[in-house]
mmCIF file of N, CA and C in Angstrom:
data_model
loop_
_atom_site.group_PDB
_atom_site.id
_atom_site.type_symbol
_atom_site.label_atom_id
_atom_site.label_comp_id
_atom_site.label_asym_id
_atom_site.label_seq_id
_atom_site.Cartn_x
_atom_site.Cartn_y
_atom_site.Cartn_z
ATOM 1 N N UNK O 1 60.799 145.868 128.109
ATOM 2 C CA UNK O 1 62.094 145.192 128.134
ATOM 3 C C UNK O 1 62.086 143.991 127.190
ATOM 4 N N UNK O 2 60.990 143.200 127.406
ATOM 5 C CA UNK O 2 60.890 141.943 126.452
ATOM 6 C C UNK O 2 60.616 142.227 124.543
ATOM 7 N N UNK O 3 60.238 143.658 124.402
ATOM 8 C CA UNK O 3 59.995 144.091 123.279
ATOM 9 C C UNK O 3 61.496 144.425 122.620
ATOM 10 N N UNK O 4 62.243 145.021 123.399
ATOM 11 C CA UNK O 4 63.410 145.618 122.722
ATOM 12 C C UNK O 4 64.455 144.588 122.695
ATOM 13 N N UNK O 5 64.074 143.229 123.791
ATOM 14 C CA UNK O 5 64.948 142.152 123.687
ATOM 15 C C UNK O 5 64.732 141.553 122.243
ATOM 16 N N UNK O 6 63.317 141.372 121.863
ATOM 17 C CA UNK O 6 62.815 140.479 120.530
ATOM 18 C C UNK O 6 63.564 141.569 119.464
ATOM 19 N N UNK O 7 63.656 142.909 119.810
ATOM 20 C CA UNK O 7 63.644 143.478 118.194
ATOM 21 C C UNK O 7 65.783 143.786 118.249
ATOM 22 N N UNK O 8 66.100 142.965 119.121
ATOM 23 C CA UNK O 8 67.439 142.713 118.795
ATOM 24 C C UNK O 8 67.818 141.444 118.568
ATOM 25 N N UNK O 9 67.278 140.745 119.104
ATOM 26 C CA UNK O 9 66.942 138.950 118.352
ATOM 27 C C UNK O 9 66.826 139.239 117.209
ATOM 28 N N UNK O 10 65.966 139.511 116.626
ATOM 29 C CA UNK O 10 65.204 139.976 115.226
ATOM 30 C C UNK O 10 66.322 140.582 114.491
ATOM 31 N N UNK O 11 66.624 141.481 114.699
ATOM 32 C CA UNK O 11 67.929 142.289 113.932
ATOM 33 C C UNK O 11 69.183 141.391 114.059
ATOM 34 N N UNK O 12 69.470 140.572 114.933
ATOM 35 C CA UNK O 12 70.895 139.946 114.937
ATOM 36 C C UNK O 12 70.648 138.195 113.799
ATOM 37 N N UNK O 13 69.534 138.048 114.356
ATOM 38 C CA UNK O 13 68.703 136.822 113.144
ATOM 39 C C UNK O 13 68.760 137.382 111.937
ATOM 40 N N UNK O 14 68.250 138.685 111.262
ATOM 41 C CA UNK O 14 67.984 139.097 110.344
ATOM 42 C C UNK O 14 69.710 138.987 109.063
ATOM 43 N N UNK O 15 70.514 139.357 110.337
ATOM 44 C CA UNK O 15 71.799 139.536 109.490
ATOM 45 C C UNK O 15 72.467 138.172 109.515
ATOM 46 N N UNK O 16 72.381 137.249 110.467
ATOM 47 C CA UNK O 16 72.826 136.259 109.707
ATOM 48 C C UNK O 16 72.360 135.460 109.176
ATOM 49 N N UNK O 17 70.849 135.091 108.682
ATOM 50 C CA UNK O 17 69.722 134.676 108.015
ATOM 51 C C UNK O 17 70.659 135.048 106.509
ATOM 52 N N UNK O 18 71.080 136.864 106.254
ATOM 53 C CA UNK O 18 71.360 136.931 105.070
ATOM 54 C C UNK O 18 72.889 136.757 104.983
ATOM 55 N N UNK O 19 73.364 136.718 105.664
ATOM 56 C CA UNK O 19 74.792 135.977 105.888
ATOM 57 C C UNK O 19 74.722 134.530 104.842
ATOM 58 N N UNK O 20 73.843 133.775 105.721
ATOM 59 C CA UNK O 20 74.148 132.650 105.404
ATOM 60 C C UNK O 20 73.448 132.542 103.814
ATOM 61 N N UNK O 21 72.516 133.623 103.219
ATOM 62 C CA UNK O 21 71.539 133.499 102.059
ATOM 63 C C UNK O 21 73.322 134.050 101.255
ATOM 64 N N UNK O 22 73.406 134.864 101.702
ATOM 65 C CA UNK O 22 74.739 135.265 100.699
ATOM 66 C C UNK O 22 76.078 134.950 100.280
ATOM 67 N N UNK O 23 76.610 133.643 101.245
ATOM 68 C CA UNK O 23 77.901 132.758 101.246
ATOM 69 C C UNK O 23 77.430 132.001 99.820
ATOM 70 N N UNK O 24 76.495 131.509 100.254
ATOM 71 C CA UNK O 24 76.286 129.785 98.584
ATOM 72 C C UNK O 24 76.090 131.348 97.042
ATOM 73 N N UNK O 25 75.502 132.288 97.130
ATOM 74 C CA UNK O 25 75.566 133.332 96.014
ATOM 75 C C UNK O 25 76.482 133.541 95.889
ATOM 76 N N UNK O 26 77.819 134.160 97.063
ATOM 77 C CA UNK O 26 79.118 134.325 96.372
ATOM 78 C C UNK O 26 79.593 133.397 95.570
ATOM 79 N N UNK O 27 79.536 132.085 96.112
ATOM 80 C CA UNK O 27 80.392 131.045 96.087
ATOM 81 C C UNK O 27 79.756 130.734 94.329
ATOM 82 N N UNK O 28 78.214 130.946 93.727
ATOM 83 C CA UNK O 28 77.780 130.764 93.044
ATOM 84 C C UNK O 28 78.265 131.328 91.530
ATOM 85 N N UNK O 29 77.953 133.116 92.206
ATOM 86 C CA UNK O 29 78.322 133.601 90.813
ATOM 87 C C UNK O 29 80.265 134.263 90.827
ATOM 88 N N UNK O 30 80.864 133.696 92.006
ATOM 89 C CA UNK O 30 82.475 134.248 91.722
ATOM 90 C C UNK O 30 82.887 135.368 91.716
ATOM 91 N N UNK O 31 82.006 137.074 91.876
ATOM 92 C CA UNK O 31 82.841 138.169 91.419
ATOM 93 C C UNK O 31 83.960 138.380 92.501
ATOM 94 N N UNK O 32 84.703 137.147 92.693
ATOM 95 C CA UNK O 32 86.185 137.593 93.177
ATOM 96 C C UNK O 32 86.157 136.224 93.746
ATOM 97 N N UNK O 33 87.678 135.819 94.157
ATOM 98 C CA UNK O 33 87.956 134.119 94.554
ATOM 99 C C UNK O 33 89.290 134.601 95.329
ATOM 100 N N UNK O 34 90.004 133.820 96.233
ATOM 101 C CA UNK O 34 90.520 133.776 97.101
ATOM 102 C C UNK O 34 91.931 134.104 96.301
ATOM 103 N N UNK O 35 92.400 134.802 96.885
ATOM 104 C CA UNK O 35 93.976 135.564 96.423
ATOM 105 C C UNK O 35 93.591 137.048 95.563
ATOM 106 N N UNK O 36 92.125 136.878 94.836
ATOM 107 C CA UNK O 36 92.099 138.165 94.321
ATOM 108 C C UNK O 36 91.831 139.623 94.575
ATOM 109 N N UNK O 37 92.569 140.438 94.290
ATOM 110 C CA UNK O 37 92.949 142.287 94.809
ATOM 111 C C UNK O 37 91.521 143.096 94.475
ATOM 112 N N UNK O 38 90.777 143.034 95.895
ATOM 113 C CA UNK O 38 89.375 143.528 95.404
ATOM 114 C C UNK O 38 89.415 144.950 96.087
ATOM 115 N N UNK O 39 88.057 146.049 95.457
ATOM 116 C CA UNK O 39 88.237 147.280 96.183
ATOM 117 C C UNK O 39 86.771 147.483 96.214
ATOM 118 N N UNK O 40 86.074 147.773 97.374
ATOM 119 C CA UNK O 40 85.103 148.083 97.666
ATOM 120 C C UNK O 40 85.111 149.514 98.168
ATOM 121 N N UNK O 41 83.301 149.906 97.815
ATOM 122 C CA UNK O 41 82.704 151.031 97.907
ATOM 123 C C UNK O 41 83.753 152.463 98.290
ATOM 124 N N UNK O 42 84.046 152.437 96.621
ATOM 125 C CA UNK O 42 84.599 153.426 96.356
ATOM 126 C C UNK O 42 85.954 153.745 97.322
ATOM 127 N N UNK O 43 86.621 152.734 97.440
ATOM 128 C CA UNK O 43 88.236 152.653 97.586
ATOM 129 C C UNK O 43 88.465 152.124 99.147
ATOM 130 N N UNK O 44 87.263 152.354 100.205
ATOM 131 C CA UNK O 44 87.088 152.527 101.152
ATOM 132 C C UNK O 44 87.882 151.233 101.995
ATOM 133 N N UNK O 45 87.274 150.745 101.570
ATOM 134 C CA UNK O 45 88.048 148.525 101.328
ATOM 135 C C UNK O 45 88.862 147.917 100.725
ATOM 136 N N UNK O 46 90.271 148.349 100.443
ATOM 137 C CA UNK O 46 91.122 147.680 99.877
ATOM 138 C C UNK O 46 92.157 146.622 100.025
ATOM 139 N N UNK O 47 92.167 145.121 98.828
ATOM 140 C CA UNK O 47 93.066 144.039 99.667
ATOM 141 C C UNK O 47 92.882 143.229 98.725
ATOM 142 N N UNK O 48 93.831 142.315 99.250
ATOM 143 C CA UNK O 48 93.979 140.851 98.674
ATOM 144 C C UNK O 48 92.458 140.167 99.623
ATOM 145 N N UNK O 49 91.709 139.081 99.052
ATOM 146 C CA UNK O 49 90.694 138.228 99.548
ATOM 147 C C UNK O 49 91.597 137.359 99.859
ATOM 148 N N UNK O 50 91.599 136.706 101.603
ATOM 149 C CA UNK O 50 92.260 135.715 101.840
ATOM 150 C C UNK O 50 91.264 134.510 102.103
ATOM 151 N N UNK O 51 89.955 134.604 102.528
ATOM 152 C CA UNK O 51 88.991 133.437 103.031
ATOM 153 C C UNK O 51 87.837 134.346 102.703
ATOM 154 N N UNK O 52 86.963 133.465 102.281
ATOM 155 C CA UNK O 52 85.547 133.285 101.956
ATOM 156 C C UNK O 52 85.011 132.303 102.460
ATOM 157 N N UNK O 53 84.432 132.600 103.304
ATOM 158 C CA UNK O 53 83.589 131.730 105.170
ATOM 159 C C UNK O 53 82.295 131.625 105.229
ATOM 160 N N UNK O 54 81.252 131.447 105.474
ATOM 161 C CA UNK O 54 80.141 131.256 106.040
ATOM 162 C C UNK O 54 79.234 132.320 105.954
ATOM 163 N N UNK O 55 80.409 133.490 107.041
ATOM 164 C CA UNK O 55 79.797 134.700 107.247
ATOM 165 C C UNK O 55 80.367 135.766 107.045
ATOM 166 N N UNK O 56 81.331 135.381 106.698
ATOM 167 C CA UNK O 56 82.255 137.032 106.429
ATOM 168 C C UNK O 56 83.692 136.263 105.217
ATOM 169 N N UNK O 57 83.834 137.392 104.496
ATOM 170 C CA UNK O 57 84.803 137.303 103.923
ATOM 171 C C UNK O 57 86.223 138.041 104.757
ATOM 172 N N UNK O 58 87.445 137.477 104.994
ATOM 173 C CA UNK O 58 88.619 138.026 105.108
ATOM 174 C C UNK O 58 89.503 138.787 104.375
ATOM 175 N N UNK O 59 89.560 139.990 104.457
ATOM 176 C CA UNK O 59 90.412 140.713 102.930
ATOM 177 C C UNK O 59 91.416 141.328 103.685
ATOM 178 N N UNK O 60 92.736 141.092 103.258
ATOM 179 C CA UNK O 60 94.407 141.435 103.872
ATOM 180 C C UNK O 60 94.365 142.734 103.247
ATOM 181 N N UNK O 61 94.830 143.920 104.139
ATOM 182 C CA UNK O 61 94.835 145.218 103.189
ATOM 183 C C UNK O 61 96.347 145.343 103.627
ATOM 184 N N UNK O 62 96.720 146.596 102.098
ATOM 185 C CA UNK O 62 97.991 146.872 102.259
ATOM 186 C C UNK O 62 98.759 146.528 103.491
ATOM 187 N N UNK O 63 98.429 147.160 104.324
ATOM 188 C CA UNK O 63 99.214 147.305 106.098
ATOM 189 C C UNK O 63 99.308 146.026 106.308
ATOM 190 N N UNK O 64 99.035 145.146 105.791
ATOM 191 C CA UNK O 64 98.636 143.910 106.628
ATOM 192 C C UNK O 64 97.398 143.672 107.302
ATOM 193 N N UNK O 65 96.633 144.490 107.880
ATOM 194 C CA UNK O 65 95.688 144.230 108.814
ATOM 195 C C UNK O 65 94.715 143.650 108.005
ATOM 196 N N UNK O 66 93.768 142.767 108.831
ATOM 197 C CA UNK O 66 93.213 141.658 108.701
ATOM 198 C C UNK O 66 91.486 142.811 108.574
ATOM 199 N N UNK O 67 90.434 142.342 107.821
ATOM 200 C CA UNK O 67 89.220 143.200 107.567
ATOM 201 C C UNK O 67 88.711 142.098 107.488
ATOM 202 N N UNK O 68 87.419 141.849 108.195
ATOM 203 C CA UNK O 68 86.173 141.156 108.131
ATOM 204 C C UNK O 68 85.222 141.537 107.820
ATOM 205 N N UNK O 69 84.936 141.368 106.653
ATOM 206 C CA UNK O 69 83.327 142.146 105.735
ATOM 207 C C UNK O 69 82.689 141.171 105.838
ATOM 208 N N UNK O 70 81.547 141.217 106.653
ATOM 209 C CA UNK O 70 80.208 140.066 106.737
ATOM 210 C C UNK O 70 79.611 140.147 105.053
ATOM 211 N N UNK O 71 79.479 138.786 104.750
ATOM 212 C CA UNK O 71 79.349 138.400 103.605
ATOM 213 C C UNK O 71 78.350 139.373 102.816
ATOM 214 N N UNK O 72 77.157 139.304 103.510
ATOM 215 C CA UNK O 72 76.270 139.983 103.040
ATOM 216 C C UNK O 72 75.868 141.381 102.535
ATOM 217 N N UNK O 73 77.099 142.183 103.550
ATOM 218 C CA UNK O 73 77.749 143.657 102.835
ATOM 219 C C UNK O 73 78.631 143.314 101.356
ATOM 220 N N UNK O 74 78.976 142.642 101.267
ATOM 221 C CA UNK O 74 79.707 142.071 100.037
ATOM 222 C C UNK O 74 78.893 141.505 98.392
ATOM 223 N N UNK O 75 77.718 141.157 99.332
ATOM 224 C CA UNK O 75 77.001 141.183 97.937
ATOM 225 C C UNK O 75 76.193 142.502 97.508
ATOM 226 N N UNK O 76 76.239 143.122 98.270
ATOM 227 C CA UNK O 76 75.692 144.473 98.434
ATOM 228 C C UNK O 76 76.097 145.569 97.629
ATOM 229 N N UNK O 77 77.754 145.745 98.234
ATOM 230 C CA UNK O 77 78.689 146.331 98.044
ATOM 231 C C UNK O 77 79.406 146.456 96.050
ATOM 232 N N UNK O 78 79.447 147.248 95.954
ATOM 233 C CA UNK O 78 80.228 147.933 94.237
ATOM 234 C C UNK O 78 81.584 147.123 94.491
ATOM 235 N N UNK O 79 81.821 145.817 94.284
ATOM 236 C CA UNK O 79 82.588 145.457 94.259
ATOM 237 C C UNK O 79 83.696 145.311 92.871
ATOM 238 N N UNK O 80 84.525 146.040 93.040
ATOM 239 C CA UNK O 80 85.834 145.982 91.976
ATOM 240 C C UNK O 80 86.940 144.978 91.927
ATOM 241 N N UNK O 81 87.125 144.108 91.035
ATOM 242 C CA UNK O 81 87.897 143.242 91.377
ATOM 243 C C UNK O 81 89.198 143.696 90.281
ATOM 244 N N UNK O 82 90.146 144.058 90.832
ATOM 245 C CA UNK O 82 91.287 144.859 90.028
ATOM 246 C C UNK O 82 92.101 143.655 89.590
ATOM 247 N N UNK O 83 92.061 142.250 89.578
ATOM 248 C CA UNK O 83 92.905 141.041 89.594
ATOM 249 C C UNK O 83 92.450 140.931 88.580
ATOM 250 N N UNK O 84 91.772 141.382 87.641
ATOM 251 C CA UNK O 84 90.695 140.110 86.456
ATOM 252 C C UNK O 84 90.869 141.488 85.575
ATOM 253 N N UNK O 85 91.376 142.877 85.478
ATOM 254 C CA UNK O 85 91.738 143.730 84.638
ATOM 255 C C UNK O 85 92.695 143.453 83.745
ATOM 256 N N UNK O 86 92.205 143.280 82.378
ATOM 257 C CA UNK O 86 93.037 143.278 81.289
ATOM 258 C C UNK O 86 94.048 144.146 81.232
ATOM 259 N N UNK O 87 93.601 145.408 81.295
ATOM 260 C CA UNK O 87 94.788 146.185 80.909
ATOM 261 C C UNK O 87 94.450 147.703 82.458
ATOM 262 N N UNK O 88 95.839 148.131 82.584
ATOM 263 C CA UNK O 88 95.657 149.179 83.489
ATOM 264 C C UNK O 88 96.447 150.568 83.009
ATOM 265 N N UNK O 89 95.805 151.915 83.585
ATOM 266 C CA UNK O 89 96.012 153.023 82.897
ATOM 267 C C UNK O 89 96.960 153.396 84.269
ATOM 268 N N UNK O 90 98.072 154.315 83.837
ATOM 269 C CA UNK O 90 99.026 154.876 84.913
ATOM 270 C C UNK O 90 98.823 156.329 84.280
ATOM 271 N N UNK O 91 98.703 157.360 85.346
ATOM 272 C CA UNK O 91 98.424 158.518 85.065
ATOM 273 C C UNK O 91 99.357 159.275 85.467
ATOM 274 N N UNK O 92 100.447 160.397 85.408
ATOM 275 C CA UNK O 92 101.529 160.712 86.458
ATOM 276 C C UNK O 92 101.178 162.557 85.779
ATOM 277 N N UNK O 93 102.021 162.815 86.298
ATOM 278 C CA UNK O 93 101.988 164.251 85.699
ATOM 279 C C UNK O 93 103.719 165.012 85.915
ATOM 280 N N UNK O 94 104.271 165.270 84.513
ATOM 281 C CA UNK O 94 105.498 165.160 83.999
ATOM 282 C C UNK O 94 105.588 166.862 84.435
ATOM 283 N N UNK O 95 106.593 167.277 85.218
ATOM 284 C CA UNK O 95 107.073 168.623 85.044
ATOM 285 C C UNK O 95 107.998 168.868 84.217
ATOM 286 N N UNK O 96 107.131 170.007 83.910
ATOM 287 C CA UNK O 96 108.496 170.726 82.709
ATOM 288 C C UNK O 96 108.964 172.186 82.972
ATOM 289 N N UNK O 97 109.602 172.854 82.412
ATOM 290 C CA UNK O 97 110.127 174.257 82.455
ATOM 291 C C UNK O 97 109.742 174.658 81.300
ATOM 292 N N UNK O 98 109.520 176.392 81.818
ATOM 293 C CA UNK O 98 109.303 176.675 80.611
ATOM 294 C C UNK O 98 110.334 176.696 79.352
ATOM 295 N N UNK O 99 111.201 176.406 79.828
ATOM 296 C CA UNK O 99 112.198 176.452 78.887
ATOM 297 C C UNK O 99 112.700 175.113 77.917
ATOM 298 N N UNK O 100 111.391 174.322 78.787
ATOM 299 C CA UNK O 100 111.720 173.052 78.268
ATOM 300 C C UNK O 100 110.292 172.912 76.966
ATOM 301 N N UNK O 101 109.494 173.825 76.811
ATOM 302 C CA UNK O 101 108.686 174.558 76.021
ATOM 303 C C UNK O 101 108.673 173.847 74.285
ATOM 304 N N UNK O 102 109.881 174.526 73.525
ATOM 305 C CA UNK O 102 110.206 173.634 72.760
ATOM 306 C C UNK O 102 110.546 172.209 71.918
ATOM 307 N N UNK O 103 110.941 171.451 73.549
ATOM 308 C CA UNK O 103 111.176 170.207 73.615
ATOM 309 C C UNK O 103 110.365 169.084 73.967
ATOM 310 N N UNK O 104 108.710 170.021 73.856
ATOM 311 C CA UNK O 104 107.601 168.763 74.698
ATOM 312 C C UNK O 104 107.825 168.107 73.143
ATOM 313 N N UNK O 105 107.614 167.444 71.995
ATOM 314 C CA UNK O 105 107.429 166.670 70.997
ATOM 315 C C UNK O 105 108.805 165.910 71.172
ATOM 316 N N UNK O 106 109.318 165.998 71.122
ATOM 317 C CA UNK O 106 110.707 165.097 71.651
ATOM 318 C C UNK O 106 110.517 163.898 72.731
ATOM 319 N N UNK O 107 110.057 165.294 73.835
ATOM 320 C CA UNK O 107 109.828 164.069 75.573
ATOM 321 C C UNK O 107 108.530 163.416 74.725
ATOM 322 N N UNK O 108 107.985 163.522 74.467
ATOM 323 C CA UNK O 108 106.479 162.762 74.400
ATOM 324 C C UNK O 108 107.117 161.632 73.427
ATOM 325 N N UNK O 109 107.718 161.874 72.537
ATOM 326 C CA UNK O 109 108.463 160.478 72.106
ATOM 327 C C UNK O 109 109.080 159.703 72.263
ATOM 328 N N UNK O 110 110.269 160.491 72.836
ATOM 329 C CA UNK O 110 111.072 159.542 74.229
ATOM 330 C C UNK O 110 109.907 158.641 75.066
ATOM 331 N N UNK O 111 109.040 159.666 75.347
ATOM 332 C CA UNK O 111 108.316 158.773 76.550
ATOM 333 C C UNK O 111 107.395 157.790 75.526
ATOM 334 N N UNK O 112 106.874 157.982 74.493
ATOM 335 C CA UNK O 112 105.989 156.973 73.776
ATOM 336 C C UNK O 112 107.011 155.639 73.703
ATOM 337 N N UNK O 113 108.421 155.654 72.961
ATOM 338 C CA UNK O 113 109.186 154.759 72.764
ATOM 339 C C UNK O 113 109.708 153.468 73.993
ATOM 340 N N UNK O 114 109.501 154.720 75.372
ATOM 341 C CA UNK O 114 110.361 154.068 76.354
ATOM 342 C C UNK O 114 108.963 152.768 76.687
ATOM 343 N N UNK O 115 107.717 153.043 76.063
ATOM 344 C CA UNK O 115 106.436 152.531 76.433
ATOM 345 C C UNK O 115 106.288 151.836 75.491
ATOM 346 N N UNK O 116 106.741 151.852 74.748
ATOM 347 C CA UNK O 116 105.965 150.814 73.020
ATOM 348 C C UNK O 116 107.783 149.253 74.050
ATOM 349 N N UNK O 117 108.566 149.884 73.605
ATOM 350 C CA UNK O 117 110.021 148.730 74.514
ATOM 351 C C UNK O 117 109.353 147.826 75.770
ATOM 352 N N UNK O 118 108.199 147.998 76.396
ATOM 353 C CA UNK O 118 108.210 147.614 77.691
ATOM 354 C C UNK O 118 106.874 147.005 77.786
ATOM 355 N N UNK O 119 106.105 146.650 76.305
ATOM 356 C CA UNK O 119 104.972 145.983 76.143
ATOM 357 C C UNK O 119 104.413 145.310 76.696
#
């Protein structure tokens, strides 16, 4: 009993030991600051950063709901910060007919023009 008590001491010490090793590193090297639209491990985590704490960062996702990522998953974590992107690609996919066959060099100019206007 006293063994499995220490090796959950141990494990609950362990994480905020790196909690607290990983708040002054965020705070150090910046890959993201408070208001900015970050996306973690592969889309899974998405939001505005509202607080950067001690032990956990706060990130507002779409819905509103409130996400608490303990800091230390955060330095861990493939973090994407989509706020600090120069430029962004929109991908859609245009239906046509076949009858509209003839007329793709036209739409593709229309559509280049309506895009060069809106720089």
């Amino acid at each position: 009993l006293q063994s499995g008590f220490a090796v959950i001491i141990l494990s609950t010490g362990k994480e905020i030991v790196s909690n607290l090793i990983a708040s002054p590193v965020l705070h150090l090297t910046q890959p993201f600051a408070q208001g900015d639209w970050v996306t973690l491990e592969n889309g899974a985590i998405d939001g505005w950063v509202q607080q950067i704490g001690p032990y956990h960062t706060l990130i507002r996702q779409p819905d509103k709901r409130a996400l608490y990522v303990p800091n230390y998953k955060m330095m861990v974590a493939n973090v994407r910060n989509n706020s600090r992107m120069t430029h962004r690609r929109i991908m859609c996919t245009v239906p046509l007919r076949i009858r509209d066959i003839p007329k793709i060099s036209q739409i593709v100019q229309e559509i280049q023009m309506m895009l060069n206007e809106h720089e």
